[in-house]
Amino acid sequence: MALKIVKGSIDRMFDKNLQDLVRGIRNHKEDEAKYISTCIDEIKQELKQDNIAVKANAVCKLTYLQMLGYDVSWAAFNIVEVMSSSKFTFKRIGYLAASQCFHEGTDVIMLTTNQIRKDLSSPNQYDTGVALTGLSCFVTPDLARDLANDIMTLMSHTKPYIRKKAVLIMYKVFLKYPESLRPAFPRLKEKLEDPDPGVQSAAVNVICELARRNPKNYLSLAPLFFKLMTSSTNNWVLIKIIKLFGALTPLEPRLGKKLIEPLTNLIHSTSAMSLLYECVNTVIAVLISLSSGMPNHSASIQLCVQKLRILIEDSDQNLKYLGLLAMSKILKTHPKSVQSHKDLILQCLDDKDESIRLRALDLLYGMVSKKNLMEIVKKLMLHVDKAEGTTYRDELLTKIIDICSQSNYQYITNFEWYISILVELTRLEGTRHGHLIASQMLDVAIRVKAIRGFAVAQMATLLDNAHLLTGNTQRNGICEVLYAAAWICGEFSEHLEDPMQTLEAMLRPKVATLPGHIQAVYVQNAAKLFATVLQKHEGETDSQAAQETSQLLIDRLPLFVQSANLEVQERASCILQLVKYIQKLQQKNVEVAEEVTALFAGELNPVAPKAQKKVPIPEGLDLDAWINEPPSESESEDEKPKAVFAKEEPKHYRSRNTEVDEKELARRREVRKQEQANNPFYIKASPSSQKVYDAPGVEHIPVVQIDLSVPLKVPGMPMSDQYLKLEEERQQKEKAERKKKEKKKKREKRGKGRKADSGPESEEDITPAQHVDIVTEEMPENALPSDDDDKDPNDPHRALDIDLDNLLSGFSSRPLADSEKLPVRTHRPEVLKSPAEDRVSESVPPETKKKSSKEKKEKKKDKEKDRKRSKEEKKKKKKHKEVEEELLESQPEEPVQSEETKEAAAPPTSTSAEEVTVPSSAVETSSAAVPESEPDEPKDTEPEDTKSSKHKKKKQKKEKEEKEKKKKKRHHHHHHHGEAGGEDSVQNGTVEEEEPLPPMSNYSVLAENSFIKMMREDAEQVYDIQGNHQDESKVVVSIIFENKSDSFLKSMEFNVLDSLNSKLQRPEGAGPHDGLTVPFQLPPGVSNEARFVFSVQSIVMPQKLKGTLTFIVKSDESSTHEKLDFKLHFTCTSYLITTPCYSDAYAKLLESGDLKGSSLRLEGINMPFHHLLARICFHHHFSVVERIDSCASMYSRSIQGHHVCLLVKTSDQTVSIDAKCDEPSLLGNVLDELKQTFSKC
Amino acid sequence: MIKAILIFNNHGKPRMSKFYEHYTEDTEQQIIRETFHLVSKRDENVCNFLEGGLLIGGSENKLIYRHYATLYFVFCVDSSESELGILDLIQVFVETLDKCFENVCELDLIFHLDKVHNILAEMVMGGMVLETNMSEIITQVEAQGKMEKSEAGIAGAPARAVSAVKNMNLPEMPKNINIGDISIKVPNLPSFK
């Protein structure tokens, strides 16, 4: 044996380790892939060995290969193996590998839950740390749900190292399992004031992340953060807090006012640039939020701008960059204070760093005014020429266009200048933005009427020189401009000086090399030009010119008719035929010009980009309703080809379309046309759109005669500069003129003076050169103003939009609805899906119930509030519907009930602290007491009964209603656990829905005194018997500790006197009499749940264990040591597991004859049979196998595999139970417990 | 939130990659390549921020990087992180590496990827900054190293010996890329407490 180990370790020495692998890869530079594939084969061999060290080594190598881009997910299972090694060295390797390659889709993650839980509770802090680190990378919703409680416990760990990791990972848990946020939040908040700065920083970190997404929920934390901000010296924490304030101030301007002063102080005092920068940023945010309310913060703005200027002037590029970034934020609200630094920003445009130039560009966008636009753009144009690299140049180009076109060309005073700029931009080589320039040209030409003449002239030049744009095939981006040019020339051809020349330019053979859509526009607009030419020559005696034009078209168009592009082909052949016809008429000397022009009559108006979307849906129109019944699938397939051009797929068309279809289609078309004609909202192609131009004044604005003699001919020369000069001159002249005017005391303004807008005098002393008549874009009538941008529905942070205020209001009120408690082990689905849904309140002696009823009512109100609130919240979380369902439907029943139980049971014992041990009979799970009132008045305790008790009188009326509701609900239940829980739940006695079942709880008071109450859940979760524990079973007991005093409870120790049979599981190294530390502390009014594991050897006998809880009560003045004794009772029932059983298997079991029988008779049971069954199922963990009328067979199995079968019959208040089991003493005890259960009724 | 931390050398070879969101291996490699492409063409004396967030997540992400000798350290972060803070964090990271490896060079990172990950895990967890105090980080890293050694115990000795022998006949182990020698201009930041 020893030899084997030695041999193993020697073998291992010669295995490749990570270093060898790396070295090998470096030595095989030529055939790296091949070398690695042999290495992977080796690794596969190593993974097959039993030696964990070898495996760990292999996994370590895989981590390296993963970084190189190799998929190692095939080794996921081996990684899990290495993770579960007991040695830290290997465990760490395993977790590292897992964190690198596990994700939500990795299926072996399911296997890790228990391992991680074990590691989290490991006595070695580094085991826990490694597990937390790993988990932070691969946590899934399932893991988050299962481990949330464990991690929450770790948040109060003694070691700060663990605490800070646990706090940090909670954020990931919240993201994956939003339900955990509310229960965990109070503790998270507590950690903000942790003595350890690391933990504090982690908590700040988490809350800042949370608050950034849903700031409004965290406003109430502002005072706490404010305190932290003024007290903390940790810059990292300060930065986070200050950033958080930046997010909070827009929601609460009052906060901003408070912040200004301390922030200003920080700005003055700190030497840390990072902190300074964040302070400035937040001050800016505050100022933005205040900008409407309080204007007098110019001092703060000045301070910010001044500090930012220092940053921008700094030689450190990083500071320069950030300074510009922050500056752009100020710009939005206080443009004037930034504009004074224009020089500095223009300087940054010359910076060698592209990021800085881009930032400066952003700033320029906001800094332009009518005055400086031309100057700035000129500067930018210079940069465009100088710029290296197309990306930056393209960026410049878009910026120029953005700057000029912003807010409806607000800053452009001279559109001729702008058109020239656009034309200049077309000379950029290889830009991608030809389309952008084109759309600007179109937009300006269409919307600024006064400029059309000039634009058309420019476009004609462009068309004439089209070869410059298209000469180089690489420049194809820019040829989009020709699209605009052709369209403008065609549409506004009345402004053309020499339409004939343009027409000729448009029909050059070279055009055929342009993209199809541009050719199509060429052809169409050639026709428009043709119409113009005809019109011009109409009436002339000599029709030569007109006929020449026709001939030109007839000569050139066939080129386009042959085009491969359908659109071009179609238009060309259409127009060609038309021209041929016109030619014929011309030869007969018929005047056709007017008719031809009529083809293109009417104006096209711009349509707002969102116009289509904003067409309101007329009343009574249901867009989802079928207009015609949907055709069968084969038919719909047939329709497809019609959408495509028929010529493309002629066979398709002919073969499939029957005549009937044709007719049908025609009919539909007719109907549609009719409908469109009657529909006022349908945008028709008819010239009805002209009505926009009827708007008063638009037509009467005189088109300015421009007496500028700018040479437009040479396309190679920039011309926009001249405008700059002219503009300056003009402004000078204007100024002089104005002065004159002023002297003459306001004569009438010049004809082209501004009528409409152009803002306040002070800023705009400049009169636009043309009247800027910007035609507004058309919108449909009744268009609804709407904001379209909703939050991204896939944002995981939406689910975390959870109201936390009621949590923060203090611990005195019950902070959480119990339904929100984090699931703990015992709440795992198996238990939930057991008959637990229909629960009977127990351990509530009737008298106490009456006594406490008043209290209860009050309590109830609170609870209702809580629950309503929580329900509302849940509604928000649409994403988590499934989980929510579970919570809404199943959980509330239990916990609320249990609360009542607590409350009800409280008064009799709360009087004396000494009399702590509640008689076990009243406590034990098997000894359920059902309040008399319940069968008659089940509503009283229904959790659904959220109507407050004020409405008690009305209740009777509502009862019926509620019953129905409940029925529905129950249906849901059954559906719900029918899926997962097996048949037992379906048969749980409620199938007929005779009468609603009273709710049941399985929490019972274990012990309590004036300080603390211990509640114990009886549905012990039974572990799978694993590994070397084969001879014993584990039982988990969940105990809720509730602090009833006003003091802080800490250092709780839970100890149990072990018996021979049952032992409390203690951590390694602890003596058999040592207590277990409860892993949390309890502030006043708070309750928390802890779980203790017991190992049990024999399960045939019930057990009682004596235990003690010691704790320290710490109030403001003093702290005392207190003690509470209790008795833990393990009934035999608690060893039974609800196990479904099919009736045939059940029959076989009974036939086998291995089981020994016993029976029991109960008298005077007057409860419905299904209640009785439900009770047995719930309290004794049985499942119903079969039920026939008043007779049912039931089954359960013990954790050690004993079968227990029951046959329950009832007649006239008498219940007889025949039972069989392979272990008679177990059976005897179970029957005794059954009897006890029912003797309490 | 930090979305990813990448270390690669002047030739774009990855030396460590840590993604805090899941990507397939191919996407990861592509991100590394593109990030390298973006970062490597920048001059030494330009700012350390890049709005190249299109690689990972949305446009609100930023790349914040530093270039030390032969290595680029790149952090991809979203808007909740302070830019200068992250720059400082990179500095802390590199200094910590320097302390743990004693004059760290690229080869240290190549041969001890796991150790680099372990050091990083003490600083950043799940994309959030865990610790910025260098001495605290080093304490924790060393404590875990000690634990590892004690576990290996005597059994680990022969393996270590073999590894030492293997390293002896490794001619190309020069520690030439010493970041300690290269002065790094850090903006006037206080070290984090």
PDB file of C-alpha atoms in Angstrom, chain A residues 953-1068:
ATOM      1  CA  LYS A 953     -69.202  41.468   8.771  1.00  0.00           C
ATOM      2  CA  LYS A 954     -69.013  41.569   5.111  1.00  0.00           C
ATOM      3  CA  LYS A 955     -66.990  38.492   5.209  1.00  0.00           C
ATOM      4  CA  GLN A 956     -69.875  36.123   5.240  1.00  0.00           C
ATOM      5  CA  LYS A 957     -71.050  37.511   1.972  1.00  0.00           C
ATOM      6  CA  LYS A 958     -67.702  37.299   0.509  1.00  0.00           C
ATOM      7  CA  GLU A 959     -67.211  33.821   1.651  1.00  0.00           C
ATOM      8  CA  LYS A 960     -68.704  32.325  -1.386  1.00  0.00           C
ATOM      9  CA  GLU A 961     -66.689  34.446  -3.634  1.00  0.00           C
ATOM     10  CA  GLU A 962     -63.572  33.589  -1.837  1.00  0.00           C
ATOM     11  CA  LYS A 963     -64.278  29.956  -1.940  1.00  0.00           C
ATOM     12  CA  GLU A 964     -64.360  30.160  -5.624  1.00  0.00           C
ATOM     13  CA  LYS A 965     -61.186  32.044  -5.677  1.00  0.00           C
ATOM     14  CA  LYS A 966     -59.684  29.431  -3.549  1.00  0.00           C
ATOM     15  CA  LYS A 967     -60.861  26.737  -5.800  1.00  0.00           C
ATOM     16  CA  LYS A 968     -59.129  28.349  -8.642  1.00  0.00           C
ATOM     17  CA  LYS A 969     -56.103  28.690  -6.591  1.00  0.00           C
ATOM     18  CA  ARG A 970     -56.135  25.141  -5.604  1.00  0.00           C
ATOM     19  CA  HIS A 971     -56.419  24.121  -9.163  1.00  0.00           C
ATOM     20  CA  HIS A 972     -53.322  26.006  -9.648  1.00  0.00           C
ATOM     21  CA  HIS A 973     -51.647  24.251  -6.809  1.00  0.00           C
ATOM     22  CA  HIS A 974     -52.423  20.957  -8.144  1.00  0.00           C
ATOM     23  CA  HIS A 975     -51.230  21.847 -11.449  1.00  0.00           C
ATOM     24  CA  HIS A 976     -48.201  23.237  -9.835  1.00  0.00           C
ATOM     25  CA  HIS A 977     -47.080  20.311  -7.852  1.00  0.00           C
ATOM     26  CA  GLY A 978     -48.747  17.871 -10.083  1.00  0.00           C
ATOM     27  CA  GLU A 979     -45.886  18.571 -12.377  1.00  0.00           C
ATOM     28  CA  ALA A 980     -43.210  17.825  -9.942  1.00  0.00           C
ATOM     29  CA  GLY A 981     -44.657  16.224  -6.917  1.00  0.00           C
ATOM     30  CA  GLY A 982     -46.189  13.196  -8.434  1.00  0.00           C
ATOM     31  CA  GLU A 983     -49.601  11.777  -8.041  1.00  0.00           C
ATOM     32  CA  ASP A 984     -49.805  12.071  -4.311  1.00  0.00           C
ATOM     33  CA  SER A 985     -50.682  15.659  -4.386  1.00  0.00           C
ATOM     34  CA  VAL A 986     -53.444  15.151  -6.819  1.00  0.00           C
ATOM     35  CA  GLN A 987     -55.092  12.780  -4.511  1.00  0.00           C
ATOM     36  CA  ASN A 988     -54.610  14.769  -1.449  1.00  0.00           C
ATOM     37  CA  GLY A 989     -58.222  14.832  -0.600  1.00  0.00           C
ATOM     38  CA  THR A 990     -59.083  18.029  -2.307  1.00  0.00           C
ATOM     39  CA  VAL A 991     -59.975  16.619  -5.606  1.00  0.00           C
ATOM     40  CA  GLU A 992     -63.660  17.014  -5.026  1.00  0.00           C
ATOM     41  CA  GLU A 993     -63.206  20.326  -3.369  1.00  0.00           C
ATOM     42  CA  GLU A 994     -65.863  19.562  -0.879  1.00  0.00           C
ATOM     43  CA  GLU A 995     -64.747  22.086   1.592  1.00  0.00           C
ATOM     44  CA  PRO A 996     -61.664  24.154   1.870  1.00  0.00           C
ATOM     45  CA  LEU A 997     -59.011  22.730   4.044  1.00  0.00           C
ATOM     46  CA  PRO A 998     -57.889  24.574   7.065  1.00  0.00           C
ATOM     47  CA  PRO A 999     -54.342  25.675   6.754  1.00  0.00           C
ATOM     48  CA  MET A1000     -51.649  23.797   8.534  1.00  0.00           C
ATOM     49  CA  SER A1001     -48.288  24.810   9.768  1.00  0.00           C
ATOM     50  CA  ASN A1002     -45.350  22.785  10.704  1.00  0.00           C
ATOM     51  CA  TYR A1003     -43.633  25.374  12.796  1.00  0.00           C
ATOM     52  CA  SER A1004     -44.119  24.992  16.467  1.00  0.00           C
ATOM     53  CA  VAL A1005     -42.766  26.809  19.450  1.00  0.00           C
ATOM     54  CA  LEU A1006     -39.836  25.000  20.879  1.00  0.00           C
ATOM     55  CA  ALA A1007     -39.163  27.256  23.797  1.00  0.00           C
ATOM     56  CA  GLU A1008     -39.253  30.896  24.600  1.00  0.00           C
ATOM     57  CA  ASN A1009     -38.631  33.446  27.259  1.00  0.00           C
ATOM     58  CA  SER A1010     -38.904  37.164  27.400  1.00  0.00           C
ATOM     59  CA  PHE A1011     -35.827  37.534  25.254  1.00  0.00           C
ATOM     60  CA  ILE A1012     -36.075  34.954  22.638  1.00  0.00           C
ATOM     61  CA  LYS A1013     -38.421  32.544  21.032  1.00  0.00           C
ATOM     62  CA  MET A1014     -37.338  29.410  19.293  1.00  0.00           C
ATOM     63  CA  MET A1015     -39.578  27.924  16.685  1.00  0.00           C
ATOM     64  CA  ARG A1016     -38.888  24.618  15.255  1.00  0.00           C
ATOM     65  CA  GLU A1017     -39.961  23.213  11.968  1.00  0.00           C
ATOM     66  CA  ASP A1018     -40.838  19.587  12.055  1.00  0.00           C
ATOM     67  CA  ALA A1019     -40.434  18.766   8.429  1.00  0.00           C
ATOM     68  CA  GLU A1020     -36.930  17.651   8.879  1.00  0.00           C
ATOM     69  CA  GLN A1021     -35.080  17.378   5.726  1.00  0.00           C
ATOM     70  CA  VAL A1022     -33.488  14.050   5.508  1.00  0.00           C
ATOM     71  CA  TYR A1023     -30.171  13.729   3.886  1.00  0.00           C
ATOM     72  CA  ASP A1024     -29.399  11.118   1.398  1.00  0.00           C
ATOM     73  CA  ILE A1025     -27.387   8.548   3.132  1.00  0.00           C
ATOM     74  CA  GLN A1026     -24.038   8.853   1.622  1.00  0.00           C
ATOM     75  CA  GLY A1027     -20.568   7.384   1.713  1.00  0.00           C
ATOM     76  CA  ASN A1028     -19.237   6.225   5.018  1.00  0.00           C
ATOM     77  CA  HIS A1029     -22.329   7.287   6.876  1.00  0.00           C
ATOM     78  CA  GLN A1030     -24.065   4.225   5.760  1.00  0.00           C
ATOM     79  CA  ASP A1031     -25.098   3.137   9.204  1.00  0.00           C
ATOM     80  CA  GLU A1032     -26.583   6.388  10.304  1.00  0.00           C
ATOM     81  CA  SER A1033     -28.968   8.954   8.929  1.00  0.00           C
ATOM     82  CA  LYS A1034     -28.894  12.657   9.158  1.00  0.00           C
ATOM     83  CA  VAL A1035     -31.780  14.815  10.126  1.00  0.00           C
ATOM     84  CA  VAL A1036     -31.783  18.541   9.735  1.00  0.00           C
ATOM     85  CA  VAL A1037     -33.707  20.631  12.180  1.00  0.00           C
ATOM     86  CA  SER A1038     -34.567  24.189  11.283  1.00  0.00           C
ATOM     87  CA  ILE A1039     -35.049  26.541  14.138  1.00  0.00           C
ATOM     88  CA  ILE A1040     -36.229  30.092  13.910  1.00  0.00           C
ATOM     89  CA  PHE A1041     -34.808  32.367  16.531  1.00  0.00           C
ATOM     90  CA  GLU A1042     -36.823  35.441  17.165  1.00  0.00           C
ATOM     91  CA  ASN A1043     -35.612  38.276  19.311  1.00  0.00           C
ATOM     92  CA  LYS A1044     -38.533  39.486  21.378  1.00  0.00           C
ATOM     93  CA  SER A1045     -36.671  41.932  23.546  1.00  0.00           C
ATOM     94  CA  ASP A1046     -35.472  45.443  22.871  1.00  0.00           C
ATOM     95  CA  SER A1047     -31.873  44.431  23.216  1.00  0.00           C
ATOM     96  CA  PHE A1048     -29.341  43.013  20.925  1.00  0.00           C
ATOM     97  CA  LEU A1049     -28.778  39.279  21.192  1.00  0.00           C
ATOM     98  CA  LYS A1050     -25.404  37.920  20.364  1.00  0.00           C
ATOM     99  CA  SER A1051     -23.038  35.040  20.890  1.00  0.00           C
ATOM    100  CA  MET A1052     -25.814  32.542  20.752  1.00  0.00           C
ATOM    101  CA  GLU A1053     -24.710  29.003  21.389  1.00  0.00           C
ATOM    102  CA  PHE A1054     -26.866  26.040  20.694  1.00  0.00           C
ATOM    103  CA  ASN A1055     -26.097  22.849  22.516  1.00  0.00           C
ATOM    104  CA  VAL A1056     -27.773  19.525  22.897  1.00  0.00           C
ATOM    105  CA  LEU A1057     -27.000  16.693  25.232  1.00  0.00           C
ATOM    106  CA  ASP A1058     -26.325  13.868  22.868  1.00  0.00           C
ATOM    107  CA  SER A1059     -27.926  10.527  23.435  1.00  0.00           C
ATOM    108  CA  LEU A1060     -26.491   7.238  22.317  1.00  0.00           C
ATOM    109  CA  ASN A1061     -28.789   7.215  19.384  1.00  0.00           C
ATOM    110  CA  SER A1062     -28.869  10.807  18.268  1.00  0.00           C
ATOM    111  CA  LYS A1063     -26.011  13.207  18.110  1.00  0.00           C
ATOM    112  CA  LEU A1064     -25.670  16.789  17.101  1.00  0.00           C
ATOM    113  CA  GLN A1065     -23.200  17.141  14.276  1.00  0.00           C
ATOM    114  CA  ARG A1066     -20.389  19.362  15.409  1.00  0.00           C
ATOM    115  CA  PRO A1067     -17.580  20.720  13.340  1.00  0.00           C
ATOM    116  CA  GLU A1068     -14.386  18.754  13.255  1.00  0.00           C
TER     117      GLU A1068
END
